Amino acid sequence: MPLAPIVTIPTPRLELVPLAAEHLDDLMAVNGDDRVTRFLPYDTWAARQDAEAWFERIQGLTEAGATRQLVLQRRSDARVVGTLLLFKFDEASQRLEVGYALAHDCWGQGLMREAVQAACAHAFGALGLRRLEAEVNPANLASCRLLQALGFQLEGTLRQRWTAKGHSYDTHLFGLLLQDWQLLHPDAAPVENALRHPS
Ligand SMILES: CC(C)(COP(=O)(O)OP(=O)(O)OC[C@H]1O[C@@H](n2cnc3c(N)ncnc32)[C@H](O)[C@@H]1OP(=O)(O)O)[C@@H](O)C(=O)NCCC(=O)NCCS
């Protein structure tokens, strides 16, 4: 069964909504910036065609059912300031991977933490998942800090896992379990799936 579609995930300052073609102009400012793509495995977008090629690829992945590409739309001005990807859905293990990127002028305001926190709540709640993962370049201190602040645990370092942009590098694997989340958020609504996936 494919991953359930996501209509919207609200946060205090953002709406997380599914990617649409109308978001590409704003996303040029996100992925067209070397500071944003520095630790990401793809090249900085140089032209609108790069955005369109990415959009087509994401559409294919979305249709295949294991990927949901959300964007972060700021409530104050409706600008799309970032992306949040839920991907590599494994139905049998009720597991997903998370990836994200934020426009450089929005860094340091806690926006991505707000977005990832809401996405985790949705994943463990409405989607009924039991494990979330994230892969991070160990030099990407902001991303490591963000995940750890949300309760993700560093589970190991995979040596030279990726080769991109001309060099190979290690990857930290972070994991967050439903049971970790419930300990951190005891007031969260009980999740039926917890009964089906005892630890
Ligand atoms: C990683 C990223 C999403 C963080 O977004 P953000 O909204 O600025 O993050 P937040 O403000 O919510 O939290 C970042 C945390 O890292 C800390 N931080 C930021 N830069 C840091 C640095 N160089 N060293 C250590 N900690 C750092 C912040 O202080 C904050 O921690 P705190 O809340 O305890 O103070 C953003 O930097 C980004 O888009 N980077 C480029 C894309 C990317 O690398 N994506 C992740 C791929 S795994």
Tab-separated table of C-alpha atoms and ligand atoms in Angstrom:
chain	number	residue	atom	x	y	z
A	1	MET	CA	0.000	0.000	0.000
A	2	PRO	CA	1.383	3.459	-0.803
A	3	LEU	CA	2.097	6.065	1.835
A	4	ALA	CA	-1.084	8.009	2.570
A	5	PRO	CA	-1.248	11.398	0.832
A	6	ILE	CA	-0.685	14.442	3.030
A	7	VAL	CA	-2.995	17.417	2.537
A	8	THR	CA	-1.431	19.900	4.932
A	9	ILE	CA	0.484	19.928	8.208
A	10	PRO	CA	0.041	23.201	10.108
A	11	THR	CA	2.656	24.657	12.470
A	12	PRO	CA	2.606	28.001	14.296
A	13	ARG	CA	4.513	29.831	11.513
A	14	LEU	CA	4.207	27.480	8.551
A	15	GLU	CA	1.928	25.314	6.463
A	16	LEU	CA	3.568	22.159	5.131
A	17	VAL	CA	1.823	21.433	1.851
A	18	PRO	CA	2.493	19.078	-1.068
A	19	LEU	CA	4.847	20.391	-3.742
A	20	ALA	CA	3.129	22.060	-6.726
A	21	ALA	CA	4.530	23.644	-9.911
A	22	GLU	CA	3.651	27.118	-8.602
A	23	HIS	CA	6.248	26.681	-5.821
A	24	LEU	CA	9.217	26.378	-8.181
A	25	ASP	CA	9.971	30.116	-8.420
A	26	ASP	CA	10.382	30.381	-4.650
A	27	LEU	CA	12.343	27.131	-4.549
A	28	MET	CA	14.917	28.540	-6.999
A	29	ALA	CA	16.066	30.737	-4.099
A	30	VAL	CA	16.437	27.671	-1.878
A	31	ASN	CA	18.188	25.195	-4.168
A	32	GLY	CA	19.893	27.854	-6.286
A	33	ASP	CA	22.170	28.723	-3.358
A	34	ASP	CA	25.514	26.940	-2.819
A	35	ARG	CA	25.255	27.523	0.939
A	36	VAL	CA	22.035	25.467	1.001
A	37	THR	CA	23.209	22.640	-1.269
A	38	ARG	CA	26.672	22.361	0.326
A	39	PHE	CA	25.816	19.154	2.197
A	40	LEU	CA	23.160	17.904	-0.209
A	41	PRO	CA	23.928	15.219	-2.810
A	42	TYR	CA	22.763	17.333	-5.769
A	43	ASP	CA	24.175	20.338	-7.588
A	44	THR	CA	22.942	23.856	-6.970
A	45	TRP	CA	20.170	24.710	-9.413
A	46	ALA	CA	21.580	26.996	-12.099
A	47	ALA	CA	18.424	27.534	-14.153
A	48	ARG	CA	14.681	27.063	-14.169
A	49	GLN	CA	15.150	23.826	-16.159
A	50	ASP	CA	16.883	22.309	-13.124
A	51	ALA	CA	13.808	23.065	-11.032
A	52	GLU	CA	11.502	21.597	-13.648
A	53	ALA	CA	13.570	18.422	-14.026
A	54	TRP	CA	13.500	17.992	-10.235
A	55	PHE	CA	9.734	18.582	-10.185
A	56	GLU	CA	9.187	15.845	-12.786
A	57	ARG	CA	11.389	13.431	-10.889
A	58	ILE	CA	9.500	14.104	-7.648
A	59	GLN	CA	6.172	13.609	-9.415
A	60	GLY	CA	7.301	10.173	-10.565
A	61	LEU	CA	8.453	9.242	-7.054
A	62	THR	CA	5.200	10.528	-5.564
A	63	GLU	CA	3.145	8.446	-7.975
A	64	ALA	CA	5.215	5.380	-7.065
A	65	GLY	CA	3.834	5.844	-3.518
A	66	ALA	CA	6.903	5.804	-1.257
A	67	THR	CA	7.663	9.549	-1.342
A	68	ARG	CA	5.843	12.681	-0.191
A	69	GLN	CA	7.497	15.997	-1.056
A	70	LEU	CA	6.244	18.844	1.103
A	71	VAL	CA	7.193	22.512	1.001
A	72	LEU	CA	7.294	24.983	3.882
A	73	GLN	CA	4.974	27.879	3.150
A	74	ARG	CA	5.422	30.787	5.559
A	75	ARG	CA	2.114	32.021	6.956
A	76	SER	CA	3.198	35.662	7.190
A	77	ASP	CA	3.750	36.151	3.443
A	78	ALA	CA	2.912	32.812	1.739
A	79	ARG	CA	6.514	32.524	0.533
A	80	VAL	CA	7.799	28.966	0.107
A	81	VAL	CA	10.972	28.972	2.193
A	82	GLY	CA	12.000	25.328	2.151
A	83	THR	CA	11.394	21.683	1.383
A	84	LEU	CA	10.723	18.638	3.532
A	85	LEU	CA	10.927	15.212	1.961
A	86	LEU	CA	9.427	12.040	3.416
A	87	PHE	CA	10.849	9.164	1.413
A	88	LYS	CA	11.987	5.528	1.295
A	89	PHE	CA	8.695	4.453	2.910
A	90	ASP	CA	8.955	0.830	3.983
A	91	GLU	CA	5.460	-0.428	4.617
A	92	ALA	CA	6.408	-3.681	6.343
A	93	SER	CA	8.650	-1.860	8.806
A	94	GLN	CA	6.481	1.272	8.989
A	95	ARG	CA	9.593	3.364	8.424
A	96	LEU	CA	10.378	6.577	6.572
A	97	GLU	CA	13.410	8.731	5.900
A	98	VAL	CA	13.313	12.521	6.313
A	99	GLY	CA	15.240	15.171	4.351
A	100	TYR	CA	14.962	18.961	4.363
A	101	ALA	CA	16.396	22.259	3.120
A	102	LEU	CA	15.668	25.873	4.047
A	103	ALA	CA	16.379	29.170	2.264
A	104	HIS	CA	19.574	30.681	3.651
A	105	ASP	CA	17.956	33.939	4.768
A	106	CYS	CA	15.629	31.897	7.013
A	107	TRP	CA	18.286	29.925	8.891
A	108	GLY	CA	18.627	30.284	12.649
A	109	GLN	CA	14.975	31.071	13.426
A	110	GLY	CA	13.971	27.560	14.472
A	111	LEU	CA	11.795	27.219	11.379
A	112	MET	CA	13.049	23.839	10.256
A	113	ARG	CA	12.871	22.439	13.744
A	114	GLU	CA	9.228	23.533	13.817
A	115	ALA	CA	8.603	21.862	10.454
A	116	VAL	CA	10.388	18.588	11.230
A	117	GLN	CA	8.695	18.368	14.625
A	118	ALA	CA	5.273	18.700	13.001
A	119	ALA	CA	6.210	16.162	10.321
A	120	CYS	CA	7.317	13.692	13.023
A	121	ALA	CA	4.020	14.162	14.874
A	122	HIS	CA	2.143	13.504	11.631
A	123	ALA	CA	4.280	10.475	10.801
A	124	PHE	CA	3.817	8.864	14.216
A	125	GLY	CA	0.172	9.941	14.422
A	126	ALA	CA	-1.857	10.022	11.205
A	127	LEU	CA	0.588	7.887	9.199
A	128	GLY	CA	1.005	5.323	11.975
A	129	LEU	CA	4.763	4.896	11.510
A	130	ARG	CA	7.124	3.427	14.066
A	131	ARG	CA	10.568	4.651	12.942
A	132	LEU	CA	12.000	7.738	11.243
A	133	GLU	CA	15.530	8.025	9.903
A	134	ALA	CA	17.793	10.776	8.640
A	135	GLU	CA	21.226	10.625	7.026
A	136	VAL	CA	23.478	13.601	7.698
A	137	ASN	CA	27.004	14.602	6.752
A	138	PRO	CA	28.806	14.810	10.147
A	139	ALA	CA	30.116	18.265	9.172
A	140	ASN	CA	26.538	19.529	8.896
A	141	LEU	CA	26.369	20.646	12.514
A	142	ALA	CA	23.088	22.570	12.228
A	143	SER	CA	21.279	19.528	10.862
A	144	CYS	CA	22.761	17.186	13.509
A	145	ARG	CA	21.796	19.653	16.233
A	146	LEU	CA	18.269	20.031	14.886
A	147	LEU	CA	17.657	16.271	14.838
A	148	GLN	CA	19.107	15.699	18.286
A	149	ALA	CA	16.998	18.533	19.688
A	150	LEU	CA	13.929	16.674	18.427
A	151	GLY	CA	14.974	13.416	20.062
A	152	PHE	CA	16.648	11.632	17.139
A	153	GLN	CA	19.509	9.448	18.314
A	154	LEU	CA	22.821	9.073	16.544
A	155	GLU	CA	22.872	5.334	15.815
A	156	GLY	CA	26.097	5.079	13.891
A	157	THR	CA	28.390	6.483	11.267
A	158	LEU	CA	28.509	4.844	7.865
A	159	ARG	CA	31.962	5.256	6.393
A	160	GLN	CA	32.249	6.943	3.002
A	161	ARG	CA	28.619	6.110	2.276
A	162	TRP	CA	28.133	8.820	-0.326
A	163	THR	CA	30.137	10.061	-3.252
A	164	ALA	CA	28.919	13.386	-4.566
A	165	LYS	CA	30.452	16.524	-5.992
A	166	GLY	CA	33.792	14.819	-6.481
A	167	HIS	CA	34.408	13.335	-3.055
A	168	SER	CA	33.275	10.564	-0.743
A	169	TYR	CA	32.133	11.275	2.785
A	170	ASP	CA	30.844	9.619	5.933
A	171	THR	CA	27.203	9.733	6.979
A	172	HIS	CA	25.666	9.905	10.433
A	173	LEU	CA	22.540	7.765	10.681
A	174	PHE	CA	19.955	9.254	13.046
A	175	GLY	CA	16.850	7.357	14.176
A	176	LEU	CA	13.718	8.260	16.089
A	177	LEU	CA	11.307	5.582	17.301
A	178	LEU	CA	7.639	5.948	18.082
A	179	GLN	CA	8.410	4.949	21.656
A	180	ASP	CA	11.043	7.741	21.930
A	181	TRP	CA	8.484	10.204	20.600
A	182	GLN	CA	5.795	9.088	23.041
A	183	LEU	CA	8.195	9.501	25.966
A	184	LEU	CA	9.021	13.035	24.804
A	185	HIS	CA	5.384	13.880	24.058
A	186	PRO	CA	3.295	12.014	26.639
A	187	ASP	CA	0.270	14.201	25.834
A	188	ALA	CA	0.236	13.184	22.162
A	189	ALA	CA	-2.849	11.261	21.100
A	190	PRO	CA	-2.372	7.490	21.498
A	191	VAL	CA	-1.487	5.747	18.258
A	192	GLU	CA	-3.235	2.535	17.338
A	193	ASN	CA	-0.158	1.282	15.519
A	194	ALA	CA	1.843	1.229	18.731
A	195	LEU	CA	-0.201	-1.809	19.664
A	196	ARG	CA	0.594	-3.540	16.403
A	197	HIS	CA	4.339	-2.873	16.662
A	198	PRO	CA	5.462	-3.596	20.208
A	199	SER	CA	9.136	-2.890	20.883
B	1	LIG	C1	19.940	22.338	8.479
B	1	LIG	C2	18.918	23.466	8.343
B	1	LIG	C3	17.632	22.913	7.777
B	1	LIG	C4	18.647	24.043	9.724
B	1	LIG	O1	17.550	24.949	9.607
B	1	LIG	P1	17.236	26.051	10.714
B	1	LIG	O2	15.801	26.452	10.624
B	1	LIG	O3	18.264	27.120	10.673
B	1	LIG	O4	17.433	25.179	12.007
B	1	LIG	P2	16.976	25.502	13.448
B	1	LIG	O5	17.151	26.995	13.703
B	1	LIG	O6	15.603	24.945	13.645
B	1	LIG	O7	17.981	24.651	14.338
B	1	LIG	C5	19.327	24.536	14.012
B	1	LIG	C6	20.110	24.245	15.288
B	1	LIG	O8	21.476	24.094	14.924
B	1	LIG	C7	22.247	25.086	15.581
B	1	LIG	N1	23.288	25.479	14.647
B	1	LIG	C8	23.170	26.222	13.537
B	1	LIG	N2	24.364	26.333	12.938
B	1	LIG	C9	25.236	25.629	13.695
B	1	LIG	C10	26.619	25.368	13.631
B	1	LIG	N3	27.377	25.826	12.635
B	1	LIG	N4	27.191	24.618	14.601
B	1	LIG	C11	26.444	24.109	15.612
B	1	LIG	N5	25.116	24.321	15.734
B	1	LIG	C12	24.539	25.081	14.792
B	1	LIG	C13	21.289	26.190	15.925
B	1	LIG	O9	21.765	26.983	16.996
B	1	LIG	C14	20.056	25.392	16.280
B	1	LIG	O10	20.169	24.811	17.549
B	1	LIG	P3	19.424	25.457	18.814
B	1	LIG	O11	17.976	25.562	18.440
B	1	LIG	O12	19.702	24.520	19.927
B	1	LIG	O13	20.040	26.823	19.006
B	1	LIG	C15	19.438	24.588	7.426
B	1	LIG	O14	20.668	25.019	7.917
B	1	LIG	C16	19.575	24.152	5.974
B	1	LIG	O15	18.624	24.190	5.214
B	1	LIG	N6	20.788	23.754	5.570
B	1	LIG	C17	21.025	23.391	4.168
B	1	LIG	C18	20.341	22.107	3.752
B	1	LIG	C19	20.742	20.948	4.626
B	1	LIG	O16	21.902	20.833	5.016
B	1	LIG	N7	19.762	20.086	4.925
B	1	LIG	C20	19.948	18.952	5.778
B	1	LIG	C21	20.525	17.804	5.053
B	1	LIG	S1	20.750	16.427	6.171
